[in-house]
XYZ file of C-alpha atoms in Angstrom:
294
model
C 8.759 -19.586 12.050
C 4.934 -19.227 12.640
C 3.927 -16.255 11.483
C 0.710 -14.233 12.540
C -1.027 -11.827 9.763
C -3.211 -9.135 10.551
C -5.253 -6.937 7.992
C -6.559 -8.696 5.350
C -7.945 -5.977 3.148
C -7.211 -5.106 -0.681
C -3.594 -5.592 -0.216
C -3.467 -8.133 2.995
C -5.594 -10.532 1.934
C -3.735 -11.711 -1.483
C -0.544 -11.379 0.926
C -1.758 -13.781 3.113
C -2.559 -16.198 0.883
C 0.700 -16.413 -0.900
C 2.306 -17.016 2.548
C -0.561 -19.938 3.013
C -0.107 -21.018 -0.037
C 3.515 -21.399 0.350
C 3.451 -24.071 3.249
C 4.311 -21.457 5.669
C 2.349 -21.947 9.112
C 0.027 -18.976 9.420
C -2.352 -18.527 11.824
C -4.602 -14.764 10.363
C -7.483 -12.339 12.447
C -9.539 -9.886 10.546
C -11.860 -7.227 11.664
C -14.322 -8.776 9.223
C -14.014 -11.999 9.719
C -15.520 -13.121 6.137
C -12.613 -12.025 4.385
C -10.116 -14.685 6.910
C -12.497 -17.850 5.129
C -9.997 -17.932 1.314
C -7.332 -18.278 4.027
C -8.991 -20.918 6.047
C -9.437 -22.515 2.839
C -5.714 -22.595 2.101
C -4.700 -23.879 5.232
C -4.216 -20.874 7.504
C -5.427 -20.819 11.051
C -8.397 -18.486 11.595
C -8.016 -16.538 15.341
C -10.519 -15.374 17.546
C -9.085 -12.349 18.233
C -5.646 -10.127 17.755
C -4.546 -11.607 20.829
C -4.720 -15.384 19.866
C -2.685 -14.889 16.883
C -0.222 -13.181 18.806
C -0.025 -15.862 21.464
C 0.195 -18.819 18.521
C 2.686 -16.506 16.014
C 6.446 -16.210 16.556
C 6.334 -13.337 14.358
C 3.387 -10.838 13.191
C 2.633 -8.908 10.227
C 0.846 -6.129 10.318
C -1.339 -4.640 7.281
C -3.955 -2.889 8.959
C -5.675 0.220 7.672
C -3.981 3.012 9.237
C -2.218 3.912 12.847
C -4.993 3.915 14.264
C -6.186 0.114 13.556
C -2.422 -0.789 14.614
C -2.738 0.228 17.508
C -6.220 -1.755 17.941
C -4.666 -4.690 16.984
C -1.395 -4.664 19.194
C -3.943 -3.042 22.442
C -0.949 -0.566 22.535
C -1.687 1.847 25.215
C -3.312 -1.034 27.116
C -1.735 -3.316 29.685
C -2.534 -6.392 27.126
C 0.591 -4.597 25.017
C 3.316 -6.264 26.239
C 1.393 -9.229 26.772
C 1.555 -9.574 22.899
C 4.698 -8.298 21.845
C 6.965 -9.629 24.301
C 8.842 -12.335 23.002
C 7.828 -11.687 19.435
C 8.679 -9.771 16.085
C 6.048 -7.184 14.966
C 6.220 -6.443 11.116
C 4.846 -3.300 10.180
C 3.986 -3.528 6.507
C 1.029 -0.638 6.109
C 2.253 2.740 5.266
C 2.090 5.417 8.433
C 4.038 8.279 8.923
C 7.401 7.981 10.157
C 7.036 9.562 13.436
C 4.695 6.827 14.395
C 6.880 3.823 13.289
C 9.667 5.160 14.977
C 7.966 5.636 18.794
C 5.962 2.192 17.791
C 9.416 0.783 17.548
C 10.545 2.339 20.842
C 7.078 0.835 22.467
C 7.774 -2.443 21.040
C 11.566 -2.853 22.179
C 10.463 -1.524 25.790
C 7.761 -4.367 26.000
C 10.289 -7.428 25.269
C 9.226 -7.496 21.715
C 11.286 -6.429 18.164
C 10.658 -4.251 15.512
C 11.060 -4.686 12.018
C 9.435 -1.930 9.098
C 8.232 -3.965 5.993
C 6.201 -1.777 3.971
C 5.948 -2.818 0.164
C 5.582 -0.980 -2.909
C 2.819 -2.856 -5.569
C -0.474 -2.892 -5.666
C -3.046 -5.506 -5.777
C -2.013 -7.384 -8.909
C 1.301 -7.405 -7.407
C 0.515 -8.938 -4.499
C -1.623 -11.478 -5.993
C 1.344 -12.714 -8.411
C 4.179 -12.247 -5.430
C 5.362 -9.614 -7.285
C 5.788 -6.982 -4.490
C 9.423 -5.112 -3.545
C 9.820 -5.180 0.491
C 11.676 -2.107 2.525
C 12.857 -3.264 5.602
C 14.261 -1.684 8.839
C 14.784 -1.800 11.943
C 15.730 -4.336 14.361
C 18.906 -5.703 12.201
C 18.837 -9.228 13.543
C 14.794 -9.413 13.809
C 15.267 -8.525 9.758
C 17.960 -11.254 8.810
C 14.889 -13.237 10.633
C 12.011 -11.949 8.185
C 13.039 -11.684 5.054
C 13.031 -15.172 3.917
C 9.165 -15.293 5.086
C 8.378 -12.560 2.682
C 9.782 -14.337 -0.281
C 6.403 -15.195 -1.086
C 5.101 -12.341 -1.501
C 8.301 -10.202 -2.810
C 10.073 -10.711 -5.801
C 12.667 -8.330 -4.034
C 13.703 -7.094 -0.771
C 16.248 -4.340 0.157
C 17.347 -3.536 3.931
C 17.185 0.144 4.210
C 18.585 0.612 8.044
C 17.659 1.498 11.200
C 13.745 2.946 11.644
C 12.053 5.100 9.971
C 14.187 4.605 6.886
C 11.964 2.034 5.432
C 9.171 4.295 6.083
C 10.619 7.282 4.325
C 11.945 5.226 1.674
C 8.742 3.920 0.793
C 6.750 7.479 0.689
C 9.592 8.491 -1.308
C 8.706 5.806 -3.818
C 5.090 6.513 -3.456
C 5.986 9.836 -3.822
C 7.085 9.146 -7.874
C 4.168 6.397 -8.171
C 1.520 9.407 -7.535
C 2.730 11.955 -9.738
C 3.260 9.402 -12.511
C 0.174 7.995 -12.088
C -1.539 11.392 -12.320
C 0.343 12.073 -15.485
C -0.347 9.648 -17.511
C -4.156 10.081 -16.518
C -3.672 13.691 -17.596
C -2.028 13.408 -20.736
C -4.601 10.296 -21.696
C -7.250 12.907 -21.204
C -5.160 15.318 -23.122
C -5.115 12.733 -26.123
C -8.784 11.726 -25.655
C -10.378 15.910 -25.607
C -7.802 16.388 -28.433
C -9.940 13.503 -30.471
C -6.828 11.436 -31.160
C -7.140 7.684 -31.414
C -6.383 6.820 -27.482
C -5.055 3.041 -28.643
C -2.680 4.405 -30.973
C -1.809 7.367 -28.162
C -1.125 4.105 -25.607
C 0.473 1.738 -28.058
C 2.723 4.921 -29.416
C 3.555 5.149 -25.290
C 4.321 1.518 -24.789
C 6.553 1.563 -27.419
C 8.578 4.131 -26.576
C 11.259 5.262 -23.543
C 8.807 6.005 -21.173
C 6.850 2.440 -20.875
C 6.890 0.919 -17.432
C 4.984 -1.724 -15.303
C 3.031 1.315 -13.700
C 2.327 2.236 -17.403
C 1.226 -1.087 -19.165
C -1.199 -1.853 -15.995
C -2.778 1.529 -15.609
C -3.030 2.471 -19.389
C -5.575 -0.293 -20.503
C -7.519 0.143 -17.447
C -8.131 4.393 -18.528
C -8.512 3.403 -21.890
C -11.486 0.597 -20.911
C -12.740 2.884 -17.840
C -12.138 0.164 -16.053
C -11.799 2.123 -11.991
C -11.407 -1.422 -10.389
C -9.511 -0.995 -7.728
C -5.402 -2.061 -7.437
C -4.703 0.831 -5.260
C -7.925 2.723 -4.287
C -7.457 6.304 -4.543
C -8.649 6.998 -0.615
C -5.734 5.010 0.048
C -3.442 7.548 -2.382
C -4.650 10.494 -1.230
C -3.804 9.118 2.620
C -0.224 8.358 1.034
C -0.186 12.096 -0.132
C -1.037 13.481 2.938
C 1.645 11.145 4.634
C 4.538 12.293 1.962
C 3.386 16.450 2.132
C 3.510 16.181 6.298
C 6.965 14.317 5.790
C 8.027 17.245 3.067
C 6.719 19.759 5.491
C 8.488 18.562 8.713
C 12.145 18.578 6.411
C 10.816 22.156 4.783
C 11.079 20.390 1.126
C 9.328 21.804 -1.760
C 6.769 19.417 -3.083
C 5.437 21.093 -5.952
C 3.680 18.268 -7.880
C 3.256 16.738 -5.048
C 0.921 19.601 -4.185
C -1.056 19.409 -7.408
C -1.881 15.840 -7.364
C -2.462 15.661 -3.554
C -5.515 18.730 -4.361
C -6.854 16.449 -7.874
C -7.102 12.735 -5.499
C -8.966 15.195 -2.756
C -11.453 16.155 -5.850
C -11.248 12.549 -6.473
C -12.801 11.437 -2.908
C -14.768 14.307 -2.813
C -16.677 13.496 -5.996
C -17.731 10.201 -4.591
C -14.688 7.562 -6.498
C -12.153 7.222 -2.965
C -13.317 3.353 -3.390
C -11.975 3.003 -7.495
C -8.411 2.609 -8.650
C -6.215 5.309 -8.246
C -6.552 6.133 -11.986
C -9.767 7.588 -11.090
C -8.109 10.712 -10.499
C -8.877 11.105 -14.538
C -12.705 11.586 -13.052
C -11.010 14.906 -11.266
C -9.443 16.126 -14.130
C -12.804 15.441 -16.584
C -14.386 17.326 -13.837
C -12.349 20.337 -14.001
C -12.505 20.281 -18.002
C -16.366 20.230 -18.402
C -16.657 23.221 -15.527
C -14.403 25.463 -17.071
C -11.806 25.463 -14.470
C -8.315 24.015 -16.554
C -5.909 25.229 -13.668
């Protein structure tokens, strides 16, 4: 299939270039175009515009920012819609809510085109090593069609159902990612203010039952103060606000939800929305040196 790829930010670009990389035909657009040339470099087709790679793609994947950009992209709302998705598969891979994946699926099948959810849980180095796990929904026959083209980029994929499930499933993982992230910042700075040796307090938590991948990539990064950004914390606190709405509309109680979603707003408020989500430890130093533990 040629594909189309759209978005080529923290997490889109290093996508795209695994698919390039791969020998699959690509042809890729970007709102700033500089970031399309490691692509051109590998082979991929640079477009003009949304609407070229729609009219040279079979099938398009979508990472843009937010619903907003998506909508750029696709001119949904705009006679040039159905133009571009007619005919076609659109693969949404950014995280939205799932009210607007499920009417952007309803837009899509009305205009000739199918659907298919595809958002991925990982982060940068993830996506750079093909190490990312794929949700998909939707269209079930559009799906059989895309998940062999995301084998470059996943090391799994699971087929959650029909629309929004992929969606929900994802801020449901995102959901545990958040609060576990936030912990282990916590109890780092618990270590650290407590004037323990912080490599002993991370090798004595690598060793032990609750070590994970999250763990052993965000753990040397506190320890180093290294707020390089995997998964930059605007983009977490977006994913917060995504899961509370979601909890909200089902009337679920979020509690820690609730806590971490007010430290990554401290976070973006103090200036670090643009370092790794680990920078929430800059919210919680924050709190510590004003006084204000709870």
């Amino acid at each position: 299939m040629k594909a189309g790829f759209i978005g080529l930010g923290v997490m889109g670009r290093p996508m795209a270039l695994r698919l390039a990389r791969s020998g699959t035909p690509l042809v890729v657009w970007n709102r700033t175009a500089s970031r399309a040339e490691p692509l051109r470099t590998a082979g991929a087709a640079v477009a003009a515009d949304p609407a070229e790679v729609f009219a040279r793609a079979e099938v398009v994947l979508l990472m843009p920012a937010d619903d907003l950009a998506t909508d750029s992209v696709l001119g949904r709302g705009t006679p040039g819609f159905a133009e571009r998705v007619a005919g076609r598969v659109v693969v949404h891979m950014g995280t939205t809510s799932p009210g607007y994946s499920r009417a952007l699926e309803a837009d899509v099948r009305a205009a000739g085109g199918r659907y298919v959810e595809a958002p991925v849980s990982g982060s940068r180095v993830p996506a750079e090593n093909g190490q990312l796990v794929a949700m998909l929904a939707g269209d079930a026959t559009a799906v059989d069609a895309v998940r062999p083209l995301l084998a470059p980029m996943c090391r799994e994929t699971f087929v959650c159902g029909p629309a929004p499930n992929a969606m929900l499933m994802k801020l449901s993982v995102n959901l545990f990612l958040i609060t576990l992230v936030t912990g282990l910042s916590e109890a780092y700075h618990f270590a650290e203010r407590h004037g323990l040796d912080r490599r002993l307090f991370l090798d004595i938590l690598d060793a032990g039952p609750m070590a994970s991948g999250v763990s052993r990539m965000k753990a040397p990064k506190l320890h180093a103060r290294d707020f390089e950004v995997q998964a930059a914390a605007h983009d977490v606190l977006k994913n917060n606000r995504l899961i509370a709405e979601a909890a909200g509309t089902a009337g679920l109680a979020s509690p820690l939800l609730d806590a971490c979603h007010a430290l990554f707003e401290e976070t973006v408020s103090l200036g670090h929305g643009g370092e790794d989500m680990v920078a929430v430890l800059r919210a919680i130093e924050a709190r510590t040196a004003a006084g204000r533990p709870r």
